[in-house]
Coordinates of N, CA and C in Angstrom, one line a residue:
M6 N 154.5 179.0 58.4 CA 155.5 178.1 57.9 C 156.5 179.0 57.1
S7 N 157.8 178.8 57.2 CA 158.8 179.6 56.5 C 159.0 179.1 55.1
D8 N 159.6 180.0 54.3 CA 159.8 179.6 52.9 C 160.7 178.3 52.8
T9 N 161.6 178.3 53.7 CA 162.5 177.1 53.7 C 161.8 175.8 54.0
E10 N 160.9 175.8 55.0 CA 160.1 174.6 55.3 C 159.2 174.2 54.1
S11 N 158.6 175.3 53.5 CA 157.7 175.0 52.4 C 158.4 174.4 51.2
F12 N 159.6 174.9 51.0 CA 160.5 174.3 49.9 C 160.8 172.9 50.2
I13 N 161.2 172.6 51.4 CA 161.6 171.2 51.8 C 160.4 170.3 51.6
E14 N 159.2 170.7 51.9 CA 158.0 169.8 51.8 C 157.7 169.6 50.3
E15 N 157.9 170.6 49.4 CA 157.7 170.4 48.0 C 158.7 169.4 47.4
V16 N 159.9 169.5 47.8 CA 161.0 168.6 47.4 C 160.7 167.2 47.8
T17 N 160.3 167.1 49.1 CA 159.9 165.7 49.7 C 158.8 165.1 48.9
E18 N 157.8 165.9 48.6 CA 156.6 165.4 47.8 C 157.0 164.9 46.4
E19 N 157.9 165.7 45.8 CA 158.4 165.3 44.4 C 159.2 164.0 44.5
V20 N 160.0 163.9 45.6 CA 160.8 162.6 45.7 C 159.8 161.4 45.9
R21 N 158.7 161.6 46.7 CA 157.7 160.5 46.8 C 157.1 160.2 45.5
R22 N 156.7 161.2 44.7 CA 156.1 160.9 43.4 C 157.1 160.2 42.5
D23 N 158.4 160.6 42.5 CA 159.3 159.9 41.7 C 159.5 158.5 42.0
K24 N 159.5 158.2 43.4 CA 159.7 156.8 43.8 C 158.5 156.0 43.4
L25 N 157.3 156.6 43.5 CA 156.1 155.9 43.2 C 156.1 155.5 41.7
F26 N 156.4 156.5 40.8 CA 156.5 156.2 39.4 C 157.5 155.1 39.1
L27 N 158.6 155.2 39.7 CA 159.6 154.2 39.5 C 159.1 152.8 39.9
A28 N 158.4 152.7 41.0 CA 157.9 151.5 41.5 C 156.8 150.9 40.6
L29 N 156.0 151.8 40.0 CA 155.0 151.4 39.1 C 155.6 150.9 37.8
R30 N 156.7 151.6 37.3 CA 157.3 151.1 36.1 C 158.0 149.7 36.3
K31 N 158.5 149.6 37.6 CA 159.2 148.3 37.9 C 158.3 147.2 38.2
Y32 N 157.3 147.5 39.0 CA 156.4 146.4 39.5 C 154.9 146.5 39.0
G33 N 154.7 147.5 38.1 CA 153.3 147.7 37.7 C 152.7 146.5 37.0
W34 N 153.5 145.7 36.4 CA 153.0 144.5 35.7 C 152.3 143.6 36.6
I35 N 152.7 143.6 37.9 CA 152.1 142.7 38.9 C 150.6 143.1 39.1
G36 N 150.4 144.4 39.1 CA 149.0 144.8 39.3 C 148.2 144.5 38.1
V37 N 148.8 144.7 36.9 CA 148.1 144.4 35.6 C 147.7 142.9 35.6
V38 N 148.6 142.1 35.9 CA 148.4 140.6 36.0 C 147.3 140.3 37.0
G39 N 147.3 141.0 38.1 CA 146.3 140.7 39.1 C 144.9 141.1 38.6
V40 N 144.8 142.3 38.0 CA 143.5 142.7 37.4 C 143.0 141.7 36.4
V41 N 143.9 141.3 35.5 CA 143.6 140.4 34.4 C 143.1 139.0 35.1
A42 N 143.8 138.6 36.1 CA 143.4 137.3 36.8 C 142.0 137.5 37.4
I43 N 141.8 138.6 38.1 CA 140.4 138.8 38.7 C 139.3 138.8 37.7
V44 N 139.5 139.6 36.6 CA 138.5 139.7 35.5 C 138.3 138.4 34.9
G45 N 139.5 137.7 34.6 CA 139.4 136.4 34.0 C 138.7 135.4 34.8
G46 N 139.0 135.4 36.1 CA 138.3 134.5 37.1 C 136.8 134.7 37.1
A47 N 136.4 136.0 37.1 CA 135.0 136.3 37.2 C 134.3 135.9 35.9
A48 N 135.0 136.1 34.7 CA 134.4 135.6 33.5 C 134.3 134.1 33.4
F49 N 135.3 133.4 33.9 CA 135.2 131.9 34.0 C 134.1 131.4 34.8
N50 N 133.9 132.1 36.0 CA 132.8 131.7 36.9 C 131.5 131.9 36.2
E51 N 131.3 133.1 35.5 CA 130.1 133.3 34.8 C 129.8 132.3 33.7
Y52 N 130.9 131.9 33.0 CA 130.8 130.9 32.0 C 130.4 129.6 32.5
S53 N 131.0 129.2 33.7 CA 130.7 127.9 34.3 C 129.3 127.8 34.8
T54 N 128.9 129.0 35.4 CA 127.5 129.0 35.9 C 126.5 128.9 34.8
A55 N 126.7 129.6 33.7 CA 125.8 129.6 32.6 C 125.8 128.2 31.9
K56 N 127.0 127.6 31.9 CA 127.1 126.2 31.3 C 126.3 125.2 32.2
K57 N 126.4 125.3 33.5 CA 125.7 124.4 34.4 C 124.2 124.7 34.3
R58 N 123.8 125.9 34.2 CA 122.4 126.3 34.1 C 121.8 125.7 32.8
A59 N 122.5 125.9 31.7 CA 122.1 125.3 30.4 C 121.9 123.8 30.5
A60 N 122.9 123.2 31.1 CA 122.9 121.7 31.2 C 121.7 121.2 32.1
A61 N 121.5 122.0 33.2 CA 120.4 121.6 34.0 C 119.0 121.8 33.3
E62 N 118.9 122.9 32.6 CA 117.7 123.1 31.8 C 117.5 122.0 30.8
A63 N 118.5 121.6 30.1 CA 118.4 120.6 29.0 C 118.1 119.3 29.7
S64 N 118.7 119.0 30.8 CA 118.3 117.7 31.5 C 116.9 117.7 32.0
G65 N 116.4 118.9 32.5 CA 115.1 119.0 33.0 C 114.1 118.8 31.8
D66 N 114.4 119.4 30.7 CA 113.5 119.3 29.5 C 113.4 117.8 29.0
A67 N 114.6 117.1 29.1 CA 114.6 115.7 28.6 C 113.8 114.9 29.6
I68 N 113.9 115.1 30.9 CA 113.2 114.3 31.9 C 111.7 114.5 31.7
L69 N 111.3 115.8 31.5 CA 109.8 116.1 31.3 C 109.3 115.4 30.1
A70 N 110.1 115.4 29.0 CA 109.7 114.7 27.8 C 109.6 113.2 28.0
I71 N 110.5 112.6 28.7 CA 110.4 111.2 29.0 C 109.2 110.8 29.8
L72 N 108.9 111.6 30.8 CA 107.8 111.3 31.7 C 106.4 111.3 30.9
E73 N 106.4 111.9 29.7 CA 105.2 111.9 28.9 C 105.1 110.7 28.0
T74 N 106.1 109.9 28.1 CA 106.2 108.6 27.3 C 105.2 107.6 27.9
E75 N 104.6 106.8 27.0 CA 103.7 105.8 27.5 C 104.5 104.6 28.0
G76 N 104.1 104.0 29.1 CA 104.7 102.8 29.6 C 105.8 103.0 30.6
A77 N 105.8 102.4 31.8 CA 106.8 102.5 32.8 C 108.2 102.1 32.3
E78 N 108.2 101.0 31.6 CA 109.5 100.4 31.1 C 110.1 101.4 30.1
A79 N 109.4 102.0 29.3 CA 109.9 102.9 28.3 C 110.4 104.2 29.0
R80 N 109.7 104.6 30.0 CA 110.1 105.8 30.8 C 111.4 105.5 31.5
L81 N 111.5 104.3 32.1 CA 112.7 103.9 32.9 C 113.9 103.9 31.9
S82 N 113.7 103.3 30.8 CA 114.7 103.2 29.8 C 115.2 104.6 29.4
G83 N 114.3 105.5 29.2 CA 114.7 106.9 28.8 C 115.4 107.6 30.0
L84 N 115.0 107.4 31.2 CA 115.6 108.0 32.3 C 117.1 107.4 32.5
N85 N 117.2 106.1 32.2 CA 118.5 105.5 32.4 C 119.5 106.1 31.3
A86 N 119.0 106.6 30.2 CA 119.8 107.1 29.2 C 120.4 108.5 29.4
I87 N 119.8 109.2 30.4 CA 120.2 110.5 30.8 C 121.5 110.5 31.7
E88 N 122.4 111.3 31.3 CA 123.7 111.4 32.1 C 123.4 111.9 33.5
V89 N 123.9 111.1 34.5 CA 123.7 111.5 35.9 C 124.8 112.6 36.3
T90 N 124.3 113.7 36.8 CA 125.2 114.7 37.3 C 124.8 115.1 38.8
E91 N 125.7 115.9 39.4 CA 125.4 116.2 40.8 C 124.1 117.0 40.9
D92 N 123.7 117.7 39.8 CA 122.4 118.5 39.8 C 121.2 117.7 39.7
N93 N 121.3 116.6 38.9 CA 120.0 115.8 38.7 C 120.0 114.4 39.4
L94 N 121.0 114.1 40.1 CA 121.1 112.8 40.8 C 119.9 112.5 41.6
A95 N 119.5 113.4 42.5 CA 118.4 113.1 43.4 C 117.1 112.9 42.6
V96 N 116.8 113.8 41.7 CA 115.5 113.7 40.9 C 115.5 112.5 40.0
L97 N 116.6 112.2 39.4 CA 116.7 111.0 38.5 C 116.5 109.7 39.4
G98 N 117.2 109.7 40.5 CA 117.2 108.5 41.3 C 115.7 108.2 41.8
L99 N 115.1 109.2 42.3 CA 113.7 109.1 42.8 C 112.7 108.7 41.6
L100 N 112.9 109.3 40.5 CA 112.0 109.0 39.3 C 112.3 107.6 38.8
K101 N 113.5 107.2 38.8 CA 113.9 105.8 38.3 C 113.3 104.8 39.3
G102 N 113.4 105.1 40.6 CA 112.8 104.2 41.6 C 111.3 104.0 41.4
T103 N 110.6 105.1 41.1 CA 109.1 105.1 40.9 C 108.8 104.3 39.6
E104 N 109.5 104.6 38.5 CA 109.2 103.9 37.3 C 109.6 102.4 37.3
A105 N 110.7 102.1 38.0 CA 111.1 100.7 38.1 C 110.0 99.9 39.0
Q106 N 109.5 100.6 40.0 CA 108.5 100.0 40.8 C 107.2 99.8 39.9
N107 N 106.8 100.8 39.2 CA 105.7 100.7 38.3 C 105.8 99.5 37.3
A108 N 107.1 99.3 36.9 CA 107.4 98.2 35.9 C 107.5 96.9 36.6
G109 N 107.4 96.9 37.9 CA 107.4 95.6 38.6 C 108.8 95.1 39.0
D110 N 109.8 95.9 38.8 CA 111.2 95.5 39.0 C 111.6 96.2 40.4
L111 N 111.3 95.5 41.5 CA 111.6 96.1 42.8 C 113.1 96.1 43.1
T112 N 113.9 95.2 42.5 CA 115.3 95.2 42.7 C 115.9 96.5 42.1
A113 N 115.5 96.8 40.8 CA 116.0 98.0 40.2 C 115.5 99.3 40.9
A114 N 114.3 99.2 41.4 CA 113.7 100.3 42.2 C 114.6 100.6 43.4
K115 N 114.9 99.6 44.2 CA 115.7 99.8 45.4 C 117.1 100.3 45.0
A116 N 117.7 99.8 43.9 CA 119.0 100.2 43.5 C 119.0 101.7 43.1
A117 N 118.0 102.1 42.4 CA 117.9 103.5 42.0 C 117.7 104.4 43.3
L118 N 117.0 104.0 44.2 CA 116.8 104.8 45.5 C 118.1 104.8 46.3
D119 N 118.9 103.7 46.2 CA 120.1 103.7 46.9 C 121.1 104.7 46.4
T120 N 121.0 105.0 45.1 CA 121.9 106.0 44.6 C 121.6 107.4 45.2
V121 N 120.4 107.6 45.6 CA 120.0 108.9 46.3 C 120.4 108.8 47.8
I122 N 120.1 107.7 48.4 CA 120.4 107.5 49.8 C 121.9 107.7 50.1
T123 N 122.7 107.2 49.2 CA 124.2 107.3 49.4 C 124.8 108.4 48.7
G124 N 124.1 109.2 47.9 CA 124.6 110.3 47.1 C 124.9 111.5 47.8
D125 N 125.6 112.4 47.2 CA 125.9 113.7 47.8 C 124.8 114.7 47.4
V126 N 123.7 114.5 48.1 CA 122.5 115.3 47.9 C 122.0 115.8 49.2
D127 N 121.0 116.8 49.2 CA 120.4 117.3 50.4 C 119.8 116.2 51.2
Q128 N 119.8 116.4 52.5 CA 119.2 115.3 53.4 C 117.8 115.0 53.1
I129 N 117.0 116.0 52.7 CA 115.6 115.7 52.5 C 115.4 114.7 51.4
Y130 N 116.2 114.7 50.3 CA 116.2 113.8 49.2 C 116.5 112.4 49.7
R131 N 117.6 112.3 50.6 CA 118.0 111.0 51.1 C 116.8 110.4 52.0
D132 N 116.2 111.3 52.7 CA 115.1 110.8 53.6 C 113.9 110.3 52.8
I133 N 113.6 111.0 51.7 CA 112.5 110.6 50.8 C 112.8 109.2 50.2
A134 N 114.0 109.1 49.7 CA 114.5 107.8 49.1 C 114.4 106.7 50.1
T135 N 114.8 107.0 51.4 CA 114.8 106.0 52.5 C 113.3 105.6 52.7
F136 N 112.4 106.5 52.7 CA 111.0 106.3 53.0 C 110.4 105.4 51.9
K137 N 110.7 105.8 50.6 CA 110.2 105.1 49.5 C 110.8 103.6 49.4
K138 N 112.0 103.5 49.8 CA 112.6 102.2 49.8 C 112.0 101.3 50.9
A139 N 111.8 101.9 52.0 CA 111.1 101.2 53.1 C 109.8 100.6 52.7
L140 N 109.0 101.4 51.9 CA 107.7 100.9 51.5 C 107.8 99.7 50.6
L141 N 109.0 99.5 49.9 CA 109.2 98.4 49.0 C 109.6 97.1 49.7
E142 N 110.1 97.3 51.0 CA 110.5 96.1 51.8 C 109.4 95.1 52.0
T143 N 109.7 93.9 51.8 CA 108.7 92.8 52.0 C 108.7 92.2 53.4
D144 N 109.9 92.3 54.0 CA 110.0 91.8 55.4 C 109.6 92.9 56.4
A145 N 108.7 92.5 57.3 CA 108.1 93.5 58.2 C 109.2 94.1 59.1
G146 N 110.1 93.2 59.6 CA 111.1 93.7 60.5 C 112.1 94.7 59.8
A147 N 112.5 94.4 58.6 CA 113.3 95.3 57.8 C 112.6 96.6 57.5
K148 N 111.3 96.5 57.2 CA 110.5 97.7 56.9 C 110.5 98.6 58.1
Q149 N 110.1 98.0 59.2 CA 110.0 98.9 60.4 C 111.4 99.5 60.8
A150 N 112.4 98.7 60.7 CA 113.8 99.2 61.0 C 114.1 100.4 60.1
A151 N 113.8 100.3 58.8 CA 114.0 101.4 57.9 C 113.3 102.7 58.3
F152 N 112.0 102.5 58.6 CA 111.2 103.6 59.0 C 111.7 104.3 60.3
E153 N 112.2 103.5 61.2 CA 112.7 104.0 62.5 C 113.9 104.9 62.3
T154 N 114.6 104.7 61.2 CA 115.8 105.6 61.0 C 115.3 107.1 60.7
L155 N 114.1 107.2 60.4 CA 113.5 108.6 60.1 C 112.9 109.2 61.3
L156 N 112.9 108.5 62.5 CA 112.2 109.0 63.7 C 113.2 109.9 64.4
V157 N 113.7 111.0 63.7 CA 114.6 111.9 64.3 C 113.9 113.3 64.4
P158 N 114.0 113.9 65.6 CA 113.4 115.2 65.8 C 113.8 116.2 64.7
G159 N 112.8 116.8 64.1 CA 113.1 117.8 63.0 C 113.0 117.1 61.6
N160 N 113.0 115.8 61.5 CA 112.9 115.2 60.2 C 111.6 115.4 59.6
A161 N 111.5 115.9 58.4 CA 110.3 116.2 57.7 C 109.3 115.0 57.6
L162 N 109.9 113.8 57.5 CA 109.1 112.6 57.3 C 108.9 111.8 58.6
R163 N 109.2 112.4 59.7 CA 109.1 111.6 61.0 C 107.7 111.1 61.3
L164 N 106.7 112.0 61.2 CA 105.4 111.5 61.5 C 104.8 110.5 60.5
L165 N 105.2 110.7 59.2 CA 104.7 109.7 58.2 C 105.4 108.4 58.5
A166 N 106.6 108.4 59.0 CA 107.3 107.1 59.3 C 106.6 106.5 60.5
E167 N 106.2 107.3 61.5 CA 105.5 106.9 62.7 C 104.2 106.2 62.3
E168 N 103.5 106.8 61.4 CA 102.2 106.3 60.9 C 102.4 104.9 60.3
Q169 N 103.5 104.7 59.5 CA 103.8 103.5 58.9 C 104.1 102.4 59.9
I170 N 104.9 102.8 60.9 CA 105.3 101.9 61.9 C 104.0 101.4 62.7
A171 N 103.1 102.3 63.0 CA 101.9 102.0 63.7 C 101.1 101.0 62.8
L172 N 101.1 101.1 61.5 CA 100.4 100.2 60.7 C 101.0 98.8 60.7
L173 N 102.3 98.8 60.8 CA 103.0 97.5 60.8 C 102.7 96.8 62.2
I174 N 102.7 97.6 63.2 CA 102.3 97.0 64.6 C 100.9 96.5 64.6
A175 N 100.0 97.2 64.0 CA 98.6 96.8 63.9 C 98.5 95.5 63.1
Q176 N 99.3 95.4 62.0 CA 99.2 94.2 61.2 C 99.8 93.0 61.9
S177 N 100.6 93.2 62.9 CA 101.2 92.1 63.7 C 100.2 91.6 64.8
G178 N 99.1 92.4 64.9 CA 98.1 92.0 65.9 C 98.0 92.8 67.2
D179 N 98.9 93.7 67.3 CA 99.0 94.6 68.5 C 98.3 95.9 68.3
A180 N 97.0 95.8 68.2 CA 96.2 97.0 67.9 C 96.3 98.1 69.0
E181 N 96.4 97.7 70.3 CA 96.5 98.6 71.4 C 97.8 99.5 71.3
T182 N 98.9 98.9 71.0 CA 100.1 99.7 70.8 C 100.1 100.6 69.6
A183 N 99.5 100.1 68.5 CA 99.3 100.9 67.3 C 98.5 102.1 67.6
I184 N 97.3 101.9 68.3 CA 96.5 103.0 68.6 C 97.2 104.1 69.4
S185 N 98.0 103.6 70.4 CA 98.7 104.5 71.3 C 99.7 105.4 70.5
R186 N 100.4 104.8 69.5 CA 101.3 105.5 68.7 C 100.6 106.5 67.8
L187 N 99.5 106.1 67.2 CA 98.7 106.9 66.4 C 98.2 108.1 67.1
N188 N 97.7 107.9 68.3 CA 97.3 109.0 69.1 C 98.4 110.0 69.4
A189 N 99.6 109.5 69.6 CA 100.8 110.4 69.8 C 101.0 111.2 68.6
V190 N 100.7 110.7 67.4 CA 100.8 111.5 66.2 C 99.8 112.6 66.2
L191 N 98.6 112.3 66.6 CA 97.5 113.3 66.6 C 97.9 114.4 67.5
E192 N 98.6 114.1 68.6 CA 98.9 115.2 69.6 C 100.2 116.0 69.2
D193 N 100.9 115.5 68.2 CA 102.1 116.1 67.8 C 101.9 117.5 67.1
A194 N 102.6 118.5 67.6 CA 102.4 119.9 67.0 C 102.7 120.0 65.6
E195 N 103.5 119.1 65.0 CA 103.9 119.1 63.6 C 103.0 118.4 62.7
A196 N 102.0 117.7 63.2 CA 101.1 117.0 62.4 C 100.2 117.9 61.6
T197 N 100.0 117.6 60.3 CA 99.2 118.4 59.5 C 97.7 118.0 59.6
A198 N 96.8 118.9 59.2 CA 95.4 118.5 59.3 C 95.1 117.3 58.5
G199 N 95.7 117.1 57.3 CA 95.4 115.9 56.5 C 95.9 114.6 57.2
L200 N 97.1 114.7 57.8 CA 97.6 113.6 58.5 C 96.8 113.2 59.8
R201 N 96.3 114.3 60.5 CA 95.5 114.0 61.7 C 94.1 113.3 61.2
R202 N 93.6 113.8 60.1 CA 92.3 113.2 59.6 C 92.5 111.7 59.3
R203 N 93.6 111.4 58.6 CA 93.9 110.0 58.2 C 94.2 109.2 59.4
V204 N 94.9 109.7 60.3 CA 95.3 108.9 61.5 C 94.1 108.7 62.4
G205 N 93.2 109.7 62.5 CA 92.0 109.6 63.3 C 91.1 108.5 62.7
Q206 N 91.0 108.4 61.4 CA 90.2 107.4 60.8 C 90.8 106.0 61.0
L207 N 92.1 105.9 61.0 CA 92.8 104.6 61.2 C 92.5 104.1 62.6
I208 N 92.6 105.1 63.6 CA 92.4 104.7 65.0 C 91.0 104.1 65.2
V209 N 90.0 104.8 64.6 CA 88.6 104.3 64.6 C 88.5 102.9 64.0
A210 N 89.2 102.7 62.8 CA 89.1 101.4 62.1 C 89.7 100.3 63.0
L211 N 90.7 100.7 63.9 CA 91.3 99.7 64.7 C 90.5 99.5 66.0
G212 N 89.4 100.2 66.1 CA 88.6 100.0 67.3 C 88.9 100.9 68.5
G213 N 89.7 102.0 68.2 CA 90.1 102.9 69.3 C 89.4 104.2 69.2
T214 N 89.7 105.1 70.1 CA 89.1 106.4 70.1 C 90.2 107.5 70.0
P215 N 90.1 108.3 69.0 CA 91.1 109.4 68.8 C 91.1 110.3 70.0
V216 N 92.3 110.7 70.5 CA 92.4 111.7 71.6 C 91.8 113.0 71.1
E217 N 91.2 113.8 72.0 CA 90.7 115.1 71.7 C 91.9 116.1 71.7
I218 N 91.9 116.9 70.7 CA 93.0 117.9 70.6 C 92.4 119.2 70.5
N219 N 93.1 120.2 71.0 CA 92.6 121.6 71.0 C 92.4 122.1 69.6
E220 N 91.3 122.7 69.3 CA 91.0 123.1 67.9 C 92.0 124.1 67.4
T221 N 92.4 125.0 68.2 CA 93.4 126.0 67.8 C 94.7 125.3 67.5
F222 N 95.1 124.3 68.3 CA 96.3 123.6 68.2 C 96.3 122.8 66.9
A223 N 95.1 122.3 66.5 CA 95.0 121.4 65.3 C 95.0 122.2 64.0
Q224 N 94.9 123.5 64.0 CA 94.9 124.3 62.8 C 96.2 124.2 62.1

């Protein structure tokens, strides 16, 4: 490289640096504001997360204290006094349903469970609330219809709902159909050992014979 070319490169580099410094002086505040915004946003998120965590812990402590209170009505009253948030909606709704039922107020129990069924909560909580509400139904047709909404592949309560439907069918006098449905539960790969044991006993009580299942499969 000649001296002339080297000199030109040095001058070009100096010009680039001068332009950069000018740009930083002119527009540098934008970068500063951006950094402040990012740091401020992170700090706000941390604050919001900590605040939500503290609120959740306080709510949980309050609920635990209330559950130690004597009397279903007193516990229900205490639960009703707790502010409902998106974090405690499911737990509060299910607990209120239980305490209202224990207090003999089935209307209040169903209303509490409805807040979970229609709430913005995970599907498992809605399914549990649906199951519990179905147990409270006094009309056999409405009860069975409610349980049938849970007969969806992959639903965690599907087999428990099937068991309840079989019981309703047995109560209607159709033991044969009930036994058939219960045997289907026994053969289901998702059935737990406890459920199989209970269903097998129910089949025998109805005068039927439980299907034989592979011992390895039953584990």
